Amino acid sequence: MGESHAGGKSKTSKRPVKWIIVTGGVLSGLGKGVAAAAIGQLLAPKYRVIPVKCDGYLNVDPGTMNPIEHGEVFVLDDGGEVDMDFGHYERFLKVTCSFEWNLTMGKVYERIREKERKGDYLGKTVQLIPHVTEFIKDWWKTIAKDEKADVMLLEVGGTVGDIENELYIEAARQLNQEVGRENIMYVHLTYVPKPEHVNEHKTKPTQQSVGMLRHRGILPEIILARCHEPLAEKEQKKIAIFADVKPDRVFSAQDVESIYEIPINFAEQGMLTIINEELGLNGLKQDSAWKKSVDRLTADHLKRITIAIAGKYTRLEDSYASIIEALHHCEAAFNVGIDLKWLETSEEHDLAKDMEGVHGVIVPGGFGSRGVEGKIATVKYCRENDIPFLGICYGLQMAIIEFARNICSLKDANSTEVKKVKHPVVDILPEQKQVTKKGGTMRLGAYPAVLKKGTAIHKLYGKDEVSERHRHRYEVNPEYHEILEKHGMVFSGVSPDGTLVEFIENPKLKYFVATQAHPELKSSLLKPAPLFYGLIKACVKK
Ligand code: GLN
């Protein structure tokens, strides 16, 4: 537990670790992770903030869950498959997270059962309280110590009252006694609706959810009120009375155009002063480069472009959260508005008609055979019409299949993930052949690649070796490397031993690149992922 991937030391001298516990109420899906990340963003320039997310489900990690149900699976450098909130944490806190920072009840119980079998609890009845809560608290404290954290930013998943999260809430309550009131702050995110027929914010759900938290022994110091528009003073005061906090501790977390505005909103409402009052974290000021980028991002863009995303989970944008964020980062970089067009590839449609007004195309990651032919047709359309194209993971594999079929004349070319064919141009990785278990067994995490000088991709990265994150089981079949290259496909980046194709491009076209990796996972507001940057640059030029 607690292997450090973040590097660096505590930014301040020895003082007790400060704990910020973020809980949620009323509804799920209010953006608790983003709100927590926004608080962290304000602290991160001066303090070493370590985010921890506690999920109640019994899966060990979200790696085996359907993205439509759970949103994107975020992958870390260390290969950990974690909750998508870690995407917000990395983007807002500029910290490289570790698999250990995502607790799930699946992980907790798995380890407790191991301990019990080993005899660690010999003679005892192992109980939810105290054994599981002690175990959870130890886990948090180990991270704090190993990471030399100044601030532990701890998000409890779900909403107060969910049975599956009770043990985290109980552990968070107990922590108060152990670390001292001056070292811990509880933040509760709730929902304040404004029903159409009454036309004022209704605070009852917030009152009740704070009540539920109090019933569990937690008295929040800050209320983040998710609302459509900022609360009126009278509404703020009403929540303050019921929540037993001063009115300046009730923050409006209103809908915003861009999530990157949230730290600025919080700071404008006095969050920095309150964090200082509560935890003695002083000398905080807003990050001016961040503010500048946010201004560019939210400006009225004179120029707008349309990017089509061809996938099979297009019904839920959360499935492609990091891709959408990487595009937002480019909006700020280029001062351009990007409209998204979703192409559901598992349904029949008129491609030429769909492509009207589209400036560039992304074929994102994916699994299984559904929607594959639609993706291949989309790639073909881009190649034939010289439309800027970025293929990500499965998107690279689709580009290889399309090229093999239509340029190398390997008519039935396909991936063995889809079907058995005469020309399996995409095939299972050798080390994956023996794998039988599904959880955490893909080629996961950061791997280096060596880039070929003179290629478009080398120019975009501006270096010879890069590291990006991966999550896949298949690769470009080495038996077909020669024929693909002979017909003009350029392997712009390969694994250091030269065996694995990591980046490709078609130099005959304006911008036609793809990667086996997921570069969207490392994109940030101030530093957009190079391949996304290249895509938008090509579209803007067009
Ligand atoms: N299904 C493909 C593979 O496993 C691609 C995975 C992905 O797009 N993340 O190789």
Coordinates of C-alpha atoms and ligand atoms in Angstrom, one line a residue:
M1 CA 0.0 0.0 0.0
G2 CA 1.1 3.6 -0.6
E3 CA 3.7 3.2 -3.2
S4 CA 4.3 6.8 -4.3
H5 CA 3.9 7.8 -7.9
A6 CA 3.5 11.5 -7.3
G7 CA 7.1 12.3 -6.6
G8 CA 8.1 15.4 -4.6
K9 CA 8.0 16.2 -1.0
S10 CA 5.6 18.0 1.2
K11 CA 5.7 21.6 0.1
T12 CA 5.7 23.0 3.7
S13 CA 7.6 22.2 6.8
K14 CA 6.3 19.7 9.4
R15 CA 2.8 20.4 10.4
P16 CA 0.0 18.1 11.0
V17 CA -1.8 16.8 7.9
K18 CA -5.0 18.6 7.2
W19 CA -8.0 16.6 6.2
I20 CA -10.8 17.8 3.9
I21 CA -13.7 15.4 3.8
V22 CA -16.2 15.8 1.0
T23 CA -19.6 14.1 1.2
G24 CA -22.7 14.4 -0.9
G25 CA -26.4 14.6 -0.4
V26 CA -29.8 14.6 -2.1
L27 CA -28.8 13.2 -5.5
S28 CA -25.9 11.5 -7.2
G29 CA -24.4 12.9 -10.3
L30 CA -24.0 16.5 -8.9
G31 CA -20.3 16.6 -9.6
K32 CA -18.9 16.0 -6.2
G33 CA -15.6 14.9 -7.6
V34 CA -15.3 18.1 -9.7
A35 CA -16.2 20.2 -6.6
A36 CA -13.6 18.4 -4.5
A37 CA -11.0 18.9 -7.3
A38 CA -11.9 22.6 -7.5
I39 CA -11.2 23.0 -3.8
G40 CA -7.9 21.1 -4.3
Q41 CA -7.0 23.4 -7.2
L42 CA -7.0 26.4 -4.9
L43 CA -4.7 24.6 -2.5
A44 CA -2.4 22.8 -4.9
P45 CA -0.1 25.7 -5.9
K46 CA 1.1 26.0 -2.3
Y47 CA 0.4 22.6 -0.6
R48 CA 0.8 19.0 -1.5
V49 CA -2.8 17.9 -1.9
I50 CA -3.4 14.1 -2.2
P51 CA -6.9 13.2 -3.5
V52 CA -8.5 10.0 -2.3
K53 CA -11.8 8.6 -3.5
C54 CA -13.9 6.1 -1.6
D55 CA -16.4 4.1 -3.6
G56 CA -19.0 1.8 -2.0
Y57 CA -19.3 -0.9 -4.7
L58 CA -17.9 -4.4 -4.3
N59 CA -16.0 -4.5 -7.6
V60 CA -12.3 -4.2 -6.9
D61 CA -12.1 -1.4 -9.5
P62 CA -14.4 0.0 -12.3
G63 CA -12.3 -1.8 -14.9
T64 CA -15.0 -4.5 -15.5
M65 CA -18.0 -2.1 -15.5
N66 CA -20.0 -0.9 -18.4
P67 CA -19.0 2.7 -19.3
I68 CA -22.6 3.5 -19.9
E69 CA -23.4 2.7 -16.3
H70 CA -20.3 4.0 -14.7
G71 CA -18.7 6.5 -17.1
E72 CA -15.2 6.4 -18.3
V73 CA -12.6 4.1 -16.7
F74 CA -9.7 6.3 -15.9
V75 CA -6.2 4.7 -16.2
L76 CA -3.3 5.9 -14.2
D77 CA 0.5 5.7 -14.9
D78 CA 0.8 2.7 -12.5
G79 CA -1.8 0.8 -14.5
G80 CA -4.6 1.3 -11.9
E81 CA -8.1 1.4 -13.3
V82 CA -9.9 4.0 -11.2
D83 CA -13.0 6.1 -10.9
M84 CA -13.3 8.9 -13.5
D85 CA -13.1 11.5 -10.8
F86 CA -9.4 10.9 -10.8
G87 CA -9.4 12.5 -14.2
H88 CA -10.6 15.7 -12.5
Y89 CA -8.1 15.3 -9.7
E90 CA -5.2 15.0 -12.1
R91 CA -6.3 17.8 -14.3
F92 CA -7.0 20.2 -11.4
L93 CA -4.3 19.3 -9.0
K94 CA -1.4 18.5 -11.4
V95 CA -0.6 15.4 -9.4
T96 CA 0.0 11.9 -10.7
C97 CA -2.4 9.7 -8.8
S98 CA -1.9 6.1 -7.6
F99 CA -4.3 3.1 -7.7
E100 CA -4.1 3.0 -3.9
W101 CA -5.9 6.3 -3.7
N102 CA -9.1 4.8 -5.0
L103 CA -10.7 2.7 -2.2
T104 CA -13.6 0.5 -3.1
M105 CA -15.4 -1.7 -0.7
G106 CA -14.3 -4.5 -3.0
K107 CA -10.7 -3.7 -2.3
V108 CA -11.3 -3.2 1.4
Y109 CA -13.1 -6.5 1.9
E110 CA -10.6 -8.4 -0.3
R111 CA -7.7 -7.2 1.9
I112 CA -9.5 -7.7 5.2
R113 CA -10.4 -11.3 4.2
E114 CA -6.7 -11.9 3.4
K115 CA -5.7 -10.5 6.8
E116 CA -8.3 -12.7 8.5
R117 CA -7.1 -15.9 6.7
K118 CA -3.5 -15.0 7.7
G119 CA -4.5 -14.9 11.3
D120 CA -4.1 -11.2 11.9
Y121 CA -7.4 -11.1 13.8
L122 CA -6.8 -14.4 15.7
G123 CA -9.3 -14.9 18.5
K124 CA -11.5 -12.0 17.4
T125 CA -14.8 -11.7 15.7
V126 CA -14.1 -9.5 12.7
Q127 CA -16.7 -6.7 12.6
L128 CA -17.6 -3.8 10.4
I129 CA -17.0 -1.5 13.4
P130 CA -14.3 -1.4 14.6
H131 CA -12.3 -3.6 12.3
V132 CA -13.3 -2.4 8.9
T133 CA -13.5 1.3 9.9
E134 CA -10.0 1.0 11.5
F135 CA -8.7 -0.6 8.4
I136 CA -10.1 2.2 6.2
K137 CA -8.6 4.9 8.5
D138 CA -5.3 3.2 8.5
W139 CA -5.4 3.1 4.7
W140 CA -6.0 6.9 4.6
K141 CA -3.3 7.6 7.1
T142 CA -0.8 5.4 5.3
I143 CA -1.3 7.3 2.1
A144 CA -0.9 10.6 4.0
K145 CA 2.3 9.5 5.5
D146 CA 3.8 7.8 2.4
E147 CA 2.9 10.7 0.2
K148 CA 4.0 13.4 2.7
A149 CA 0.7 15.1 2.2
D150 CA 0.0 18.5 3.5
V151 CA -3.7 18.1 2.7
M152 CA -5.7 14.9 2.3
L153 CA -8.7 15.6 0.1
L154 CA -11.0 12.7 0.7
E155 CA -14.2 12.2 -1.3
V156 CA -16.8 9.8 -0.1
G157 CA -18.7 8.4 -3.1
G158 CA -22.5 8.4 -3.3
T159 CA -24.9 10.3 -1.1
V160 CA -25.3 10.2 2.6
G161 CA -27.8 7.5 3.5
D162 CA -26.5 5.0 1.0
I163 CA -25.9 1.8 2.9
E164 CA -22.8 0.9 0.9
N165 CA -21.0 4.1 1.9
E166 CA -21.8 4.1 5.6
L167 CA -18.5 2.7 6.7
Y168 CA -16.5 5.4 5.0
I169 CA -18.8 8.1 6.6
E170 CA -18.3 6.4 10.0
A171 CA -14.5 6.2 9.5
A172 CA -14.5 9.9 8.5
R173 CA -16.5 10.8 11.7
Q174 CA -14.0 8.9 13.9
L175 CA -11.1 10.7 12.2
N176 CA -12.3 14.0 13.8
Q177 CA -11.4 12.8 17.3
E178 CA -8.1 11.4 16.2
V179 CA -6.7 14.3 14.2
G180 CA -8.3 17.1 16.1
R181 CA -11.0 19.5 15.1
E182 CA -8.4 22.1 13.9
N183 CA -7.0 19.7 11.4
I184 CA -10.2 18.5 9.7
M185 CA -12.9 20.1 7.7
Y186 CA -16.1 18.6 6.5
V187 CA -17.6 19.8 3.2
H188 CA -21.1 18.7 2.2
L189 CA -22.4 19.1 -1.3
T190 CA -26.1 19.2 -1.7
Y191 CA -28.7 20.1 -4.3
V192 CA -30.9 23.1 -4.2
P193 CA -33.6 22.9 -6.8
K194 CA -35.7 25.7 -8.2
P195 CA -38.9 24.1 -9.3
E196 CA -40.6 25.9 -12.2
H197 CA -43.9 26.4 -10.5
V198 CA -42.5 28.1 -7.4
N199 CA -39.7 30.0 -9.0
E200 CA -37.5 30.1 -5.9
H201 CA -34.8 27.9 -4.5
K202 CA -36.1 25.2 -2.2
T203 CA -33.8 24.4 0.7
K204 CA -35.6 21.4 2.2
P205 CA -33.6 18.6 0.6
T206 CA -30.5 20.3 1.8
Q207 CA -31.9 20.7 5.3
Q208 CA -32.7 17.0 5.3
S209 CA -29.4 15.8 4.0
V210 CA -27.4 17.9 6.5
G211 CA -29.7 16.3 9.1
M212 CA -28.8 12.8 7.9
L213 CA -25.1 13.7 8.1
R214 CA -25.5 15.1 11.6
H215 CA -27.4 12.0 12.6
R216 CA -24.1 10.2 11.7
G217 CA -22.1 12.6 13.9
I218 CA -20.7 14.8 11.2
L219 CA -21.2 18.5 11.4
P220 CA -20.2 20.1 8.1
E221 CA -18.3 23.4 8.1
I222 CA -19.0 24.2 4.5
I223 CA -22.1 23.6 2.4
L224 CA -21.7 23.6 -1.3
A225 CA -25.2 24.2 -2.7
R226 CA -25.5 22.9 -6.3
C227 CA -28.0 25.1 -8.0
H228 CA -28.9 26.3 -11.4
E229 CA -28.2 29.9 -10.6
P230 CA -26.6 31.5 -7.5
L231 CA -28.6 31.4 -4.3
A232 CA -30.3 34.6 -3.0
E233 CA -29.0 35.9 0.3
K234 CA -32.2 34.9 2.0
E235 CA -31.8 31.3 0.8
Q236 CA -28.2 31.2 1.8
K237 CA -29.2 32.4 5.3
K238 CA -31.9 29.8 5.6
I239 CA -29.5 27.0 4.8
A240 CA -27.0 28.5 7.2
I241 CA -29.6 28.3 10.1
F242 CA -30.5 24.7 9.4
A243 CA -27.0 23.6 8.8
D244 CA -25.7 25.4 11.8
V245 CA -23.0 27.3 9.9
K246 CA -22.4 31.0 9.2
P247 CA -24.0 32.2 6.0
D248 CA -20.6 32.8 4.4
R249 CA -20.0 29.1 4.6
V250 CA -22.9 28.3 2.3
F251 CA -21.4 28.5 -1.2
S252 CA -23.4 28.6 -4.4
A253 CA -22.1 25.9 -6.7
Q254 CA -24.2 27.1 -9.6
D255 CA -24.2 25.6 -13.1
V256 CA -21.2 26.9 -15.1
E257 CA -20.3 26.9 -18.7
S258 CA -17.0 25.2 -17.9
I259 CA -16.0 23.1 -14.9
Y260 CA -12.6 25.0 -14.9
E261 CA -14.5 28.1 -13.7
I262 CA -15.5 26.4 -10.4
P263 CA -12.3 27.1 -8.4
I264 CA -12.6 30.7 -9.5
N265 CA -16.2 30.9 -8.4
F266 CA -15.4 29.3 -5.0
A267 CA -12.5 31.7 -4.5
E268 CA -14.7 34.7 -5.4
Q269 CA -17.1 33.6 -2.7
G270 CA -14.3 33.6 -0.1
M271 CA -13.3 30.0 0.0
L272 CA -9.6 30.8 0.6
T273 CA -10.4 32.8 3.8
I274 CA -12.6 30.1 5.1
I275 CA -10.1 27.3 4.5
N276 CA -7.5 29.4 6.3
E277 CA -9.8 30.0 9.2
E278 CA -10.7 26.4 9.5
L279 CA -7.4 24.7 8.8
G280 CA -4.8 27.4 9.1
L281 CA -3.7 27.0 5.5
N282 CA -2.6 30.5 4.7
G283 CA -0.9 32.4 1.9
L284 CA -3.3 31.0 -0.7
K285 CA -3.9 32.9 -3.9
Q286 CA -5.5 32.1 -7.2
D287 CA -3.5 30.7 -10.1
S288 CA -3.3 33.5 -12.7
A289 CA -2.4 31.2 -15.6
W290 CA -5.4 29.1 -14.9
K291 CA -7.7 32.1 -14.8
K292 CA -6.3 33.3 -18.1
S293 CA -7.0 29.9 -19.8
V294 CA -10.5 29.8 -18.3
D295 CA -11.2 33.3 -19.8
R296 CA -10.1 32.0 -23.2
L297 CA -12.2 28.9 -22.8
T298 CA -15.4 30.7 -21.9
A299 CA -15.0 33.7 -24.2
D300 CA -17.5 34.1 -27.1
H301 CA -15.6 32.3 -29.8
L302 CA -15.8 33.9 -33.2
K303 CA -14.6 30.7 -34.8
R304 CA -16.4 27.4 -34.2
I305 CA -15.5 24.0 -35.5
T306 CA -17.3 20.6 -35.3
I307 CA -15.6 17.4 -34.3
A308 CA -17.4 14.1 -34.8
I309 CA -16.9 11.3 -32.4
A310 CA -17.7 7.9 -33.7
G311 CA -18.4 5.4 -31.0
K312 CA -20.9 3.1 -29.5
Y313 CA -21.4 4.6 -26.1
T314 CA -22.4 8.0 -27.5
R315 CA -25.6 8.0 -25.4
L316 CA -23.6 8.9 -22.4
E317 CA -21.0 11.6 -22.7
D318 CA -19.4 10.5 -19.4
S319 CA -18.0 7.4 -21.3
Y320 CA -15.7 9.8 -23.2
A321 CA -15.1 12.3 -20.4
S322 CA -11.3 12.7 -20.9
I323 CA -11.7 13.1 -24.7
I324 CA -14.2 15.9 -24.2
E325 CA -11.9 17.5 -21.6
A326 CA -8.9 17.3 -24.0
L327 CA -11.0 19.1 -26.6
H328 CA -11.9 21.8 -24.1
H329 CA -8.2 22.3 -23.4
C330 CA -7.7 22.9 -27.1
E331 CA -10.6 25.4 -27.1
A332 CA -8.6 27.5 -24.7
A333 CA -5.3 26.9 -26.6
F334 CA -6.7 28.0 -30.0
N335 CA -9.4 30.4 -28.9
V336 CA -12.0 28.4 -30.8
G337 CA -15.3 26.9 -29.9
I338 CA -15.6 23.1 -30.5
D339 CA -19.1 21.6 -31.1
L340 CA -19.3 17.8 -30.8
K341 CA -21.3 15.6 -33.1
W342 CA -21.9 12.1 -31.9
L343 CA -22.0 9.3 -34.5
E344 CA -23.5 6.2 -33.2
T345 CA -21.6 3.6 -35.2
S346 CA -23.8 0.6 -34.2
E347 CA -26.7 2.1 -36.1
E348 CA -27.2 2.4 -39.9
H349 CA -26.8 5.9 -41.2
D350 CA -25.9 8.0 -44.2
L351 CA -22.3 8.8 -43.5
A352 CA -21.9 11.5 -46.2
K353 CA -24.8 13.3 -44.8
D354 CA -23.6 13.0 -41.2
M355 CA -20.2 14.4 -42.2
E356 CA -21.7 17.6 -43.5
G357 CA -20.1 20.5 -41.6
V358 CA -17.7 18.2 -39.8
H359 CA -14.1 19.6 -39.6
G360 CA -12.4 16.6 -37.9
V361 CA -13.1 13.1 -36.6
I362 CA -12.1 11.1 -33.6
V363 CA -12.6 7.4 -33.4
P364 CA -12.1 6.6 -29.7
G365 CA -11.4 3.5 -27.7
G366 CA -13.8 0.6 -27.7
F367 CA -14.3 -3.1 -27.2
G368 CA -16.1 -5.9 -29.0
S369 CA -17.6 -6.2 -32.4
R370 CA -20.7 -4.0 -32.2
G371 CA -20.3 -0.8 -34.2
V372 CA -16.9 -1.9 -35.7
E373 CA -18.0 -1.7 -39.4
G374 CA -19.4 1.8 -38.8
K375 CA -16.1 2.9 -37.4
I376 CA -14.2 1.5 -40.3
A377 CA -16.5 3.2 -42.7
T378 CA -15.9 6.5 -40.9
V379 CA -12.1 6.1 -41.1
K380 CA -12.4 5.3 -44.8
Y381 CA -14.5 8.5 -45.3
C382 CA -11.8 10.5 -43.6
R383 CA -9.0 9.0 -45.6
E384 CA -10.7 9.4 -48.9
N385 CA -11.9 13.0 -48.2
D386 CA -8.8 14.1 -46.3
I387 CA -10.7 15.0 -43.2
P388 CA -8.4 15.5 -40.1
F389 CA -8.6 12.2 -38.2
L390 CA -7.4 11.1 -34.7
G391 CA -7.7 7.4 -33.8
I392 CA -7.4 6.4 -30.2
C393 CA -6.6 2.8 -29.3
Y394 CA -9.5 0.9 -31.0
G395 CA -9.5 3.9 -33.4
L396 CA -5.9 3.0 -34.4
Q397 CA -6.9 -0.6 -34.9
M398 CA -9.8 0.5 -37.1
A399 CA -7.5 2.7 -39.2
I400 CA -5.1 -0.3 -39.7
I401 CA -8.0 -2.6 -40.7
E402 CA -9.3 0.0 -43.2
F403 CA -5.9 0.6 -44.7
A404 CA -5.3 -3.2 -45.0
R405 CA -8.6 -3.8 -46.7
N406 CA -8.7 -0.9 -49.1
I407 CA -5.0 0.0 -49.7
C408 CA -3.1 -3.3 -49.2
S409 CA -6.0 -5.3 -50.8
L410 CA -6.3 -7.7 -47.9
K411 CA -10.0 -7.9 -48.4
D412 CA -11.2 -9.6 -45.3
A413 CA -8.7 -7.9 -42.9
N414 CA -10.0 -7.6 -39.4
S415 CA -9.2 -7.9 -35.7
T416 CA -9.4 -11.2 -34.0
E417 CA -11.4 -9.4 -31.3
V418 CA -14.1 -9.2 -34.0
K419 CA -13.8 -12.4 -35.9
K420 CA -11.4 -15.1 -37.2
V421 CA -10.3 -14.2 -40.7
K422 CA -7.6 -14.9 -43.2
H423 CA -5.9 -11.6 -42.5
P424 CA -5.9 -10.9 -38.8
V425 CA -4.1 -7.5 -39.1
V426 CA -4.9 -6.8 -35.5
D427 CA -4.3 -9.7 -33.1
I428 CA -4.1 -10.4 -29.4
L429 CA -0.9 -9.4 -27.7
P430 CA 1.3 -12.5 -27.0
E431 CA 1.3 -11.9 -23.2
Q432 CA -2.5 -11.7 -23.3
K433 CA -3.0 -15.2 -24.8
Q434 CA -2.7 -16.9 -21.4
V435 CA -4.9 -14.5 -19.6
T436 CA -8.2 -15.9 -18.4
K437 CA -9.3 -13.5 -15.7
K438 CA -11.0 -10.3 -16.8
G439 CA -10.2 -7.9 -14.0
G440 CA -7.1 -5.7 -14.2
T441 CA -5.4 -7.9 -16.8
M442 CA -5.2 -5.8 -19.9
R443 CA -2.0 -4.0 -20.9
L444 CA -2.5 -1.2 -18.5
G445 CA -0.7 2.0 -17.6
A446 CA 2.1 4.1 -18.9
Y447 CA 4.5 2.7 -21.4
P448 CA 7.3 4.5 -23.3
A449 CA 7.4 4.8 -27.1
V450 CA 10.2 5.9 -29.4
L451 CA 9.1 8.4 -32.0
K452 CA 10.4 8.5 -35.5
K453 CA 12.1 11.8 -36.4
G454 CA 10.5 13.8 -39.2
T455 CA 7.0 12.5 -38.6
A456 CA 4.1 14.8 -37.7
I457 CA 3.7 13.0 -34.4
H458 CA 7.4 13.6 -33.5
K459 CA 6.9 17.3 -34.3
L460 CA 3.8 17.6 -32.1
Y461 CA 5.5 16.0 -29.1
G462 CA 8.8 17.6 -29.8
K463 CA 10.8 14.7 -28.4
D464 CA 12.2 11.3 -29.2
E465 CA 10.6 9.3 -26.4
V466 CA 7.2 9.8 -24.9
S467 CA 5.1 8.0 -22.3
E468 CA 1.4 7.6 -22.6
R469 CA -1.2 5.4 -20.8
H470 CA -2.7 2.2 -22.3
R471 CA -5.6 -0.1 -21.8
H472 CA -5.9 -2.8 -24.4
R473 CA -5.4 -6.5 -25.2
Y474 CA -4.8 -6.3 -29.0
E475 CA -2.0 -4.9 -31.2
V476 CA -1.1 -4.4 -34.8
N477 CA -0.1 -7.9 -35.9
P478 CA 3.7 -8.0 -36.4
E479 CA 3.2 -10.3 -39.4
Y480 CA 1.6 -7.4 -41.3
H481 CA 4.0 -4.6 -40.4
E482 CA 5.9 -4.9 -43.6
I483 CA 3.0 -4.9 -46.0
L484 CA 1.4 -2.0 -44.2
E485 CA 4.6 0.1 -44.3
K486 CA 5.2 -0.9 -47.9
H487 CA 1.9 0.6 -48.9
G488 CA 2.6 3.9 -47.1
M489 CA 1.4 3.6 -43.5
V490 CA 4.1 5.2 -41.3
F491 CA 4.7 3.8 -37.9
S492 CA 5.7 7.0 -36.2
G493 CA 6.2 5.5 -32.8
V494 CA 7.0 2.0 -31.6
S495 CA 7.8 0.4 -28.2
P496 CA 11.5 0.7 -27.3
D497 CA 12.2 -2.9 -28.4
G498 CA 10.6 -2.1 -31.7
T499 CA 8.0 -4.8 -31.6
L500 CA 4.8 -2.9 -30.8
V501 CA 3.2 -0.2 -33.0
E502 CA 2.2 2.7 -30.7
F503 CA 1.7 5.5 -33.1
I504 CA 0.8 5.6 -36.9
E505 CA 0.2 8.3 -39.4
N506 CA -0.6 8.6 -43.1
P507 CA 1.8 11.3 -44.5
K508 CA -0.2 11.7 -47.7
L509 CA -3.0 13.4 -45.7
K510 CA -3.2 16.7 -43.9
Y511 CA -3.7 15.1 -40.5
F512 CA -4.3 11.4 -40.2
V513 CA -2.8 10.1 -37.0
A514 CA -3.6 7.4 -34.5
T515 CA -2.2 5.8 -31.3
Q516 CA -2.6 2.6 -29.4
A517 CA -2.5 4.7 -26.2
H518 CA -5.0 7.1 -24.6
P519 CA -3.3 10.5 -24.7
E520 CA -6.5 12.2 -23.6
L521 CA -5.8 10.9 -20.1
K522 CA -2.8 13.2 -19.6
S523 CA -4.2 16.3 -21.2
S524 CA -4.6 19.4 -19.1
L525 CA -6.0 22.9 -19.4
L526 CA -2.6 24.5 -19.6
K527 CA -1.0 21.7 -21.7
P528 CA -3.4 20.0 -24.1
A529 CA -2.4 16.5 -25.3
P530 CA -0.2 17.0 -28.4
L531 CA -2.3 14.7 -30.7
F532 CA -5.5 16.6 -29.9
Y533 CA -3.6 19.9 -30.3
G534 CA -2.5 18.7 -33.8
L535 CA -6.1 17.6 -34.7
I536 CA -7.6 21.0 -33.8
K537 CA -4.7 22.9 -35.4
A538 CA -5.5 21.0 -38.7
C539 CA -9.2 21.7 -38.4
V540 CA -8.7 25.4 -37.6
K541 CA -6.4 25.8 -40.6
K542 CA -9.0 24.1 -42.8
Ligands
GLN1 N1 -10.5 -3.5 -27.8 C1 -9.2 -3.1 -28.2 C2 -8.1 -3.8 -27.5 O1 -8.4 -4.4 -26.4 C3 -9.0 -1.6 -27.9 C4 -9.1 -1.2 -26.5 C5 -9.3 0.3 -26.3 O2 -9.8 1.0 -27.2 N2 -9.1 0.8 -25.2 O3 -7.0 -3.9 -27.9

